[in-house]
Structures are given as C-alpha cells and as structure tokens.
C-alpha cells in the first residue's frame, strides 16, 4: 500500500504479558518514529530510527520498551511485562527527509 | 526540554464561522511547525505546515501564521464546515535535527450545522 501500515489495529493484553507491535513504513522512507498517544492527549515521542540505526530512544518510558528496525524497513515495538499504564494508542510515522511525517492508523493497546 | 502549549482545548463554532487555534513554543531554534487533524479513531493527517522563513501560509480555507519573536503560531480555518470537526494538534521540531515532533495537547473543534 501507499501509506504507513500498522498491525494489529487492536490488542488486548493481560497485565504481565509481552506484546509486539509492527510498523510497515512508506517504501523508501529513511526516518521512522514511534509515538504513544494516551486518551485525549497529543502523541508523545518514543523513539527514532534512521534506516536501521536507532538514533534517539529518549522517549521510551522504561526498559520494558524496546524497538528495532533490523533491515531499515519494518519496525517492531516490543513491550515486556505490560502494565495498565501502557494502555494507549501506539503510532508509527515515517518520513523521507525528516520533515513531513506520515502516520499509520495506530495500534490501540489495552492492558487488563 | 521543548514544550508546546496549545489552546483552547475545546472550540465550538457555527458552520460558516471562523476558528482560530493558538500554540506557543519554548525552543527558539524551532524552525518547522506542522498542524495535524485527527478524526476519531483515525490517524493524524498533516493539513498545513510552515517553516520559520515565512510568516504566513494559506491553503484554501486554512492558514497558519508564525510570530518567531513571540514564539507562537496559529491555525485559522475560515468558512468552517461540519467535516472540519476533529481534534487539531500543533507541533514543532524543537532543536532536533531528526524530525521528531513535540505535540501540543490538542484542540477539539466542533462545527455545528
């Protein structure tokens, strides 16, 4: 497809469970970002990749959050031992030149 | 760190009226200011952006103004229509050269028919 694709769209996890969220960026986009959007809030930056290199992970809230982009295309955000405060929409965005970012539809994670 | 303040948090207007949303930022090195529209349950979509070398940009019914001295920028929507109803977010880059965005808290715009 032409846009950023994320899967799954919805995920319900029991507290303590590990989850993996996938992002397929727009083909050829060098930059890839993950954001966390809590209900009623603006997206908050989690981490940034330039190709396969993770250049900024300053927004990851704890060491339970881990992201990778091994071949410089698809990216996975993993959350270990999920907690209720992890419930949010996780948005992926990609860009060609670091300016206009195109967002995916997001994965809504609910931890019960 | 960089901070972006957005107001109002909610805005209700009659169809055909204008709507204005304002944002202030803290990092004087910021040079790129996009606005995103997010409909319920959907992805944020870029509607207009402005770079620091211009003071105003228009695209049909939408315009953005930037005052670098005062460190604020505004979104103006004229002749509002019910389909303009959504949450609007301002953002900036701060001094980052990676393209990561710092978002405002969002404004819920309701256009009443």
PDB file of C-alpha atoms in Angstrom:
ATOM      1  CA  UNK A   1       0.000   0.000   0.000  1.00  0.00           C
ATOM      2  CA  UNK A   2       0.971   3.645  -0.302  1.00  0.00           C
ATOM      3  CA  UNK A   3       0.672   4.572   3.361  1.00  0.00           C
ATOM      4  CA  UNK A   4       2.149   3.575   6.696  1.00  0.00           C
ATOM      5  CA  UNK A   5       0.631   0.317   7.857  1.00  0.00           C
ATOM      6  CA  UNK A   6       0.452  -0.877  11.456  1.00  0.00           C
ATOM      7  CA  UNK A   7      -0.653  -4.183  12.917  1.00  0.00           C
ATOM      8  CA  UNK A   8      -2.517  -5.273  14.828  1.00  0.00           C
ATOM      9  CA  UNK A   9      -5.073  -2.463  14.932  1.00  0.00           C
ATOM     10  CA  UNK A  10      -6.241  -3.545  18.371  1.00  0.00           C
ATOM     11  CA  UNK A  11      -4.503  -5.590  21.036  1.00  0.00           C
ATOM     12  CA  UNK A  12      -5.783  -6.643  24.429  1.00  0.00           C
ATOM     13  CA  UNK A  13      -3.094  -7.949  26.742  1.00  0.00           C
ATOM     14  CA  UNK A  14      -3.258  -9.284  30.251  1.00  0.00           C
ATOM     15  CA  UNK A  15      -1.050  -7.457  32.702  1.00  0.00           C
ATOM     16  CA  UNK A  16       2.404  -9.007  32.627  1.00  0.00           C
ATOM     17  CA  UNK A  17       2.105 -10.253  29.065  1.00  0.00           C
ATOM     18  CA  UNK A  18       4.624  -9.278  26.358  1.00  0.00           C
ATOM     19  CA  UNK A  19       3.361  -7.622  23.174  1.00  0.00           C
ATOM     20  CA  UNK A  20       4.871  -6.802  19.782  1.00  0.00           C
ATOM     21  CA  UNK A  21       3.556  -4.059  17.537  1.00  0.00           C
ATOM     22  CA  UNK A  22       4.512  -3.864  13.883  1.00  0.00           C
ATOM     23  CA  UNK A  23       5.011  -0.906  11.568  1.00  0.00           C
ATOM     24  CA  UNK A  24       5.441  -1.007   7.793  1.00  0.00           C
ATOM     25  CA  UNK A  25       6.637   2.450   6.720  1.00  0.00           C
ATOM     26  CA  UNK A  26       6.234   4.027   3.310  1.00  0.00           C
ATOM     27  CA  UNK A  27       8.718   2.419   0.955  1.00  0.00           C
ATOM     28  CA  UNK A  28      11.946   4.371   0.756  1.00  0.00           C
ATOM     29  CA  UNK A  29      11.350   6.436   3.874  1.00  0.00           C
ATOM     30  CA  UNK A  30      14.573   6.689   5.812  1.00  0.00           C
ATOM     31  CA  UNK A  31      13.145   8.045   9.039  1.00  0.00           C
ATOM     32  CA  UNK A  32      10.794   6.095  11.279  1.00  0.00           C
ATOM     33  CA  UNK A  33       9.262   7.286  14.533  1.00  0.00           C
ATOM     34  CA  UNK A  34       7.177   5.697  17.277  1.00  0.00           C
ATOM     35  CA  UNK A  35       4.789   7.779  19.358  1.00  0.00           C
ATOM     36  CA  UNK A  36       2.499   6.952  22.269  1.00  0.00           C
ATOM     37  CA  UNK A  37      -0.880   8.665  22.402  1.00  0.00           C
ATOM     38  CA  UNK A  38      -2.847   8.451  25.629  1.00  0.00           C
ATOM     39  CA  UNK A  39      -6.582   9.075  25.520  1.00  0.00           C
ATOM     40  CA  UNK A  40      -7.321  12.766  24.987  1.00  0.00           C
ATOM     41  CA  UNK A  41      -3.656  13.711  24.643  1.00  0.00           C
ATOM     42  CA  UNK A  42      -1.259  14.576  21.878  1.00  0.00           C
ATOM     43  CA  UNK A  43       1.196  11.970  20.616  1.00  0.00           C
ATOM     44  CA  UNK A  44       4.394  11.718  22.662  1.00  0.00           C
ATOM     45  CA  UNK A  45       7.695  10.756  21.080  1.00  0.00           C
ATOM     46  CA  UNK A  46       9.148   7.362  21.979  1.00  0.00           C
ATOM     47  CA  UNK A  47      11.994   6.590  19.599  1.00  0.00           C
ATOM     48  CA  UNK A  48      13.522   7.381  16.201  1.00  0.00           C
ATOM     49  CA  UNK A  49      15.293   5.311  13.543  1.00  0.00           C
ATOM     50  CA  UNK A  50      17.306   6.458  10.593  1.00  0.00           C
ATOM     51  CA  UNK A  51      17.416   3.377   8.414  1.00  0.00           C
ATOM     52  CA  UNK A  52      18.354   0.565  10.797  1.00  0.00           C
ATOM     53  CA  UNK A  53      20.073   2.795  13.335  1.00  0.00           C
ATOM     54  CA  UNK A  54      18.174   3.791  16.441  1.00  0.00           C
ATOM     55  CA  UNK A  55      19.427   7.331  16.904  1.00  0.00           C
ATOM     56  CA  UNK A  56      17.112   8.536  19.633  1.00  0.00           C
ATOM     57  CA  UNK A  57      15.336   6.477  22.261  1.00  0.00           C
ATOM     58  CA  UNK A  58      14.983   9.230  24.811  1.00  0.00           C
ATOM     59  CA  UNK A  59      11.194   8.920  24.937  1.00  0.00           C
ATOM     60  CA  UNK A  60      10.985   5.242  25.883  1.00  0.00           C
ATOM     61  CA  UNK A  61       9.350   5.287  29.328  1.00  0.00           C
ATOM     62  CA  UNK A  62      11.186   2.295  30.778  1.00  0.00           C
ATOM     63  CA  UNK A  63      13.491  -0.587  29.917  1.00  0.00           C
ATOM     64  CA  UNK A  64      10.385  -2.700  29.304  1.00  0.00           C
ATOM     65  CA  UNK A  65      10.052  -0.881  25.964  1.00  0.00           C
ATOM     66  CA  UNK A  66      12.269  -1.989  23.117  1.00  0.00           C
ATOM     67  CA  UNK A  67      12.196  -1.125  19.417  1.00  0.00           C
ATOM     68  CA  UNK A  68      14.067  -2.453  16.427  1.00  0.00           C
ATOM     69  CA  UNK A  69      14.291  -1.954  12.695  1.00  0.00           C
ATOM     70  CA  UNK A  70      16.864  -4.568  11.653  1.00  0.00           C
ATOM     71  CA  UNK A  71      16.765  -4.104   7.885  1.00  0.00           C
ATOM     72  CA  UNK A  72      15.892  -0.437   7.781  1.00  0.00           C
ATOM     73  CA  UNK A  73      12.286  -1.033   6.752  1.00  0.00           C
ATOM     74  CA  UNK A  74       9.754  -2.768   9.005  1.00  0.00           C
ATOM     75  CA  UNK A  75       9.953  -1.840  12.663  1.00  0.00           C
ATOM     76  CA  UNK A  76       8.700  -3.606  15.768  1.00  0.00           C
ATOM     77  CA  UNK A  77       7.943  -2.033  19.120  1.00  0.00           C
ATOM     78  CA  UNK A  78       8.017  -4.574  21.926  1.00  0.00           C
ATOM     79  CA  UNK A  79       6.663  -4.032  25.394  1.00  0.00           C
ATOM     80  CA  UNK A  80       7.585  -6.566  28.038  1.00  0.00           C
ATOM     81  CA  UNK A  81       5.568  -7.314  31.161  1.00  0.00           C
ATOM     82  CA  UNK A  82       2.795  -4.916  30.182  1.00  0.00           C
ATOM     83  CA  UNK A  83       1.204  -2.742  32.840  1.00  0.00           C
ATOM     84  CA  UNK A  84      -2.091  -0.859  32.864  1.00  0.00           C
ATOM     85  CA  UNK A  85      -0.357   2.471  32.319  1.00  0.00           C
ATOM     86  CA  UNK A  86       0.908   1.142  28.981  1.00  0.00           C
ATOM     87  CA  UNK A  87      -2.651   1.277  27.625  1.00  0.00           C
ATOM     88  CA  UNK A  88      -2.599   3.794  24.766  1.00  0.00           C
ATOM     89  CA  UNK A  89      -2.552   4.107  21.010  1.00  0.00           C
ATOM     90  CA  UNK A  90       0.907   3.489  19.571  1.00  0.00           C
ATOM     91  CA  UNK A  91       1.505   5.445  16.395  1.00  0.00           C
ATOM     92  CA  UNK A  92       4.223   4.884  13.857  1.00  0.00           C
ATOM     93  CA  UNK A  93       5.276   7.590  11.411  1.00  0.00           C
ATOM     94  CA  UNK A  94       7.762   7.687   8.564  1.00  0.00           C
ATOM     95  CA  UNK A  95       9.300  10.462   6.548  1.00  0.00           C
ATOM     96  CA  UNK A  96      11.605  10.901   3.613  1.00  0.00           C
ATOM     97  CA  UNK A  97      13.593  13.955   4.602  1.00  0.00           C
ATOM     98  CA  UNK A  98      12.852  14.435   8.309  1.00  0.00           C
ATOM     99  CA  UNK A  99      10.089  16.968   7.873  1.00  0.00           C
ATOM    100  CA  UNK A 100       6.632  15.876   6.743  1.00  0.00           C
ATOM    101  CA  UNK A 101       5.761  12.805   8.763  1.00  0.00           C
ATOM    102  CA  UNK A 102       3.093  10.372   7.602  1.00  0.00           C
ATOM    103  CA  UNK A 103       1.345   8.457  10.344  1.00  0.00           C
ATOM    104  CA  UNK A 104      -0.098   4.978  10.460  1.00  0.00           C
ATOM    105  CA  UNK A 105      -3.534   4.271  11.898  1.00  0.00           C
ATOM    106  CA  UNK A 106      -2.021   3.124  15.143  1.00  0.00           C
ATOM    107  CA  UNK A 107      -2.349   0.123  17.401  1.00  0.00           C
ATOM    108  CA  UNK A 108      -4.725   0.540  20.329  1.00  0.00           C
ATOM    109  CA  UNK A 109      -3.266  -1.415  23.243  1.00  0.00           C
ATOM    110  CA  UNK A 110      -5.470  -2.193  26.207  1.00  0.00           C
ATOM    111  CA  UNK A 111      -3.884  -3.860  29.214  1.00  0.00           C
ATOM    112  CA  UNK A 112      -6.356  -5.598  31.509  1.00  0.00           C
TER     113      UNK A 112
ATOM    114  CA  UNK B   1      13.150  20.307  27.114  1.00  0.00           C
ATOM    115  CA  UNK B   2      10.973  21.708  24.360  1.00  0.00           C
ATOM    116  CA  UNK B   3       7.381  22.451  25.325  1.00  0.00           C
ATOM    117  CA  UNK B   4       4.396  23.275  23.137  1.00  0.00           C
ATOM    118  CA  UNK B   5       1.295  24.806  24.686  1.00  0.00           C
ATOM    119  CA  UNK B   6      -1.966  24.755  22.745  1.00  0.00           C
ATOM    120  CA  UNK B   7      -5.259  26.480  23.418  1.00  0.00           C
ATOM    121  CA  UNK B   8      -8.164  26.368  23.587  1.00  0.00           C
ATOM    122  CA  UNK B   9      -8.659  22.726  24.457  1.00  0.00           C
ATOM    123  CA  UNK B  10     -12.182  22.799  23.008  1.00  0.00           C
ATOM    124  CA  UNK B  11     -13.759  25.120  20.485  1.00  0.00           C
ATOM    125  CA  UNK B  12     -17.339  25.184  19.248  1.00  0.00           C
ATOM    126  CA  UNK B  13     -18.373  27.337  16.291  1.00  0.00           C
ATOM    127  CA  UNK B  14     -21.345  27.676  13.996  1.00  0.00           C
ATOM    128  CA  UNK B  15     -20.980  26.466  10.431  1.00  0.00           C
ATOM    129  CA  UNK B  16     -19.584  29.270   8.313  1.00  0.00           C
ATOM    130  CA  UNK B  17     -17.785  30.990  11.176  1.00  0.00           C
ATOM    131  CA  UNK B  18     -14.004  31.125  11.573  1.00  0.00           C
ATOM    132  CA  UNK B  19     -11.958  29.134  14.066  1.00  0.00           C
ATOM    133  CA  UNK B  20      -8.548  30.043  15.475  1.00  0.00           C
ATOM    134  CA  UNK B  21      -6.250  27.775  17.451  1.00  0.00           C
ATOM    135  CA  UNK B  22      -3.049  29.089  19.033  1.00  0.00           C
ATOM    136  CA  UNK B  23       0.197  27.454  20.089  1.00  0.00           C
ATOM    137  CA  UNK B  24       3.296  28.702  21.838  1.00  0.00           C
ATOM    138  CA  UNK B  25       6.683  27.010  21.876  1.00  0.00           C
ATOM    139  CA  UNK B  26       9.753  27.343  24.030  1.00  0.00           C
ATOM    140  CA  UNK B  27      12.749  26.463  21.851  1.00  0.00           C
ATOM    141  CA  UNK B  28      13.889  29.482  19.860  1.00  0.00           C
ATOM    142  CA  UNK B  29      15.752  27.137  17.496  1.00  0.00           C
ATOM    143  CA  UNK B  30      12.476  25.606  16.286  1.00  0.00           C
ATOM    144  CA  UNK B  31      12.059  26.079  12.539  1.00  0.00           C
ATOM    145  CA  UNK B  32       9.229  23.831  11.396  1.00  0.00           C
ATOM    146  CA  UNK B  33       5.631  23.933  12.588  1.00  0.00           C
ATOM    147  CA  UNK B  34       3.078  21.437  11.253  1.00  0.00           C
ATOM    148  CA  UNK B  35      -0.606  21.146  12.070  1.00  0.00           C
ATOM    149  CA  UNK B  36      -2.318  17.772  12.155  1.00  0.00           C
ATOM    150  CA  UNK B  37      -6.010  16.909  12.031  1.00  0.00           C
ATOM    151  CA  UNK B  38      -7.135  13.721  13.747  1.00  0.00           C
ATOM    152  CA  UNK B  39     -10.650  12.393  13.363  1.00  0.00           C
ATOM    153  CA  UNK B  40     -11.963   9.976  15.956  1.00  0.00           C
ATOM    154  CA  UNK B  41     -10.167   6.659  15.750  1.00  0.00           C
ATOM    155  CA  UNK B  42      -8.085   7.707  12.762  1.00  0.00           C
ATOM    156  CA  UNK B  43      -4.500   8.648  12.068  1.00  0.00           C
ATOM    157  CA  UNK B  44      -3.195  12.205  12.429  1.00  0.00           C
ATOM    158  CA  UNK B  45      -3.033  13.830   8.998  1.00  0.00           C
ATOM    159  CA  UNK B  46      -0.935  16.826   8.073  1.00  0.00           C
ATOM    160  CA  UNK B  47      -3.142  19.690   6.920  1.00  0.00           C
ATOM    161  CA  UNK B  48      -0.658  22.543   6.681  1.00  0.00           C
ATOM    162  CA  UNK B  49       2.834  23.407   7.830  1.00  0.00           C
ATOM    163  CA  UNK B  50       5.049  26.466   7.977  1.00  0.00           C
ATOM    164  CA  UNK B  51       8.773  26.977   8.126  1.00  0.00           C
ATOM    165  CA  UNK B  52      10.491  29.729  10.036  1.00  0.00           C
ATOM    166  CA  UNK B  53      11.471  31.736   6.963  1.00  0.00           C
ATOM    167  CA  UNK B  54       7.873  32.822   6.304  1.00  0.00           C
ATOM    168  CA  UNK B  55       5.256  34.495   8.450  1.00  0.00           C
ATOM    169  CA  UNK B  56       2.086  33.163   6.864  1.00  0.00           C
ATOM    170  CA  UNK B  57       0.930  30.363   4.611  1.00  0.00           C
ATOM    171  CA  UNK B  58      -2.513  29.730   3.136  1.00  0.00           C
ATOM    172  CA  UNK B  59      -4.174  26.731   1.557  1.00  0.00           C
ATOM    173  CA  UNK B  60      -7.780  27.392   0.570  1.00  0.00           C
ATOM    174  CA  UNK B  61      -9.747  27.803   3.809  1.00  0.00           C
ATOM    175  CA  UNK B  62      -6.777  27.086   6.050  1.00  0.00           C
ATOM    176  CA  UNK B  63      -3.981  29.437   7.008  1.00  0.00           C
ATOM    177  CA  UNK B  64      -1.141  29.369   9.504  1.00  0.00           C
ATOM    178  CA  UNK B  65       0.672  32.385  10.899  1.00  0.00           C
ATOM    179  CA  UNK B  66       4.004  32.383  12.700  1.00  0.00           C
ATOM    180  CA  UNK B  67       5.471  35.004  15.030  1.00  0.00           C
ATOM    181  CA  UNK B  68       9.034  33.940  15.792  1.00  0.00           C
ATOM    182  CA  UNK B  69       9.703  36.866  18.082  1.00  0.00           C
ATOM    183  CA  UNK B  70       6.816  35.941  20.330  1.00  0.00           C
ATOM    184  CA  UNK B  71       7.303  32.210  19.708  1.00  0.00           C
ATOM    185  CA  UNK B  72       3.740  31.485  18.774  1.00  0.00           C
ATOM    186  CA  UNK B  73       1.880  30.214  15.743  1.00  0.00           C
ATOM    187  CA  UNK B  74      -1.800  29.931  14.933  1.00  0.00           C
ATOM    188  CA  UNK B  75      -4.151  27.937  12.733  1.00  0.00           C
ATOM    189  CA  UNK B  76      -7.014  29.795  11.088  1.00  0.00           C
ATOM    190  CA  UNK B  77      -9.935  27.988   9.476  1.00  0.00           C
ATOM    191  CA  UNK B  78     -12.443  30.143   7.605  1.00  0.00           C
ATOM    192  CA  UNK B  79     -15.962  29.243   6.466  1.00  0.00           C
ATOM    193  CA  UNK B  80     -15.990  26.215   8.730  1.00  0.00           C
ATOM    194  CA  UNK B  81     -17.930  23.131   7.692  1.00  0.00           C
ATOM    195  CA  UNK B  82     -19.204  20.193   9.779  1.00  0.00           C
ATOM    196  CA  UNK B  83     -16.492  17.974   8.282  1.00  0.00           C
ATOM    197  CA  UNK B  84     -13.888  20.241   9.888  1.00  0.00           C
ATOM    198  CA  UNK B  85     -14.963  18.791  13.251  1.00  0.00           C
ATOM    199  CA  UNK B  86     -11.959  16.882  14.641  1.00  0.00           C
ATOM    200  CA  UNK B  87      -9.040  17.203  17.039  1.00  0.00           C
ATOM    201  CA  UNK B  88      -6.279  19.506  15.818  1.00  0.00           C
ATOM    202  CA  UNK B  89      -2.686  19.257  17.020  1.00  0.00           C
ATOM    203  CA  UNK B  90       0.114  21.730  16.559  1.00  0.00           C
ATOM    204  CA  UNK B  91       3.700  20.535  16.729  1.00  0.00           C
ATOM    205  CA  UNK B  92       7.275  21.602  16.297  1.00  0.00           C
ATOM    206  CA  UNK B  93      10.720  20.077  15.935  1.00  0.00           C
ATOM    207  CA  UNK B  94      12.436  21.955  18.696  1.00  0.00           C
ATOM    208  CA  UNK B  95      16.171  21.957  18.115  1.00  0.00           C
ATOM    209  CA  UNK B  96      16.139  18.341  16.997  1.00  0.00           C
ATOM    210  CA  UNK B  97      17.577  17.593  13.577  1.00  0.00           C
ATOM    211  CA  UNK B  98      15.961  14.171  13.467  1.00  0.00           C
ATOM    212  CA  UNK B  99      12.455  15.328  12.639  1.00  0.00           C
ATOM    213  CA  UNK B 100      10.876  14.149  15.870  1.00  0.00           C
ATOM    214  CA  UNK B 101       7.820  16.194  16.743  1.00  0.00           C
ATOM    215  CA  UNK B 102       6.744  17.725  20.025  1.00  0.00           C
ATOM    216  CA  UNK B 103       2.953  17.987  20.012  1.00  0.00           C
ATOM    217  CA  UNK B 104       0.544  20.310  21.726  1.00  0.00           C
ATOM    218  CA  UNK B 105      -2.263  18.928  23.828  1.00  0.00           C
ATOM    219  CA  UNK B 106      -4.848  19.180  21.064  1.00  0.00           C
ATOM    220  CA  UNK B 107      -7.976  21.239  20.367  1.00  0.00           C
ATOM    221  CA  UNK B 108     -11.327  19.562  19.847  1.00  0.00           C
ATOM    222  CA  UNK B 109     -13.172  21.594  17.240  1.00  0.00           C
ATOM    223  CA  UNK B 110     -16.912  21.158  16.886  1.00  0.00           C
ATOM    224  CA  UNK B 111     -18.661  22.820  13.954  1.00  0.00           C
ATOM    225  CA  UNK B 112     -22.398  22.990  14.482  1.00  0.00           C
ATOM    226  CA  UNK B 113     -24.569  22.816  11.353  1.00  0.00           C
TER     227      UNK B 113
END
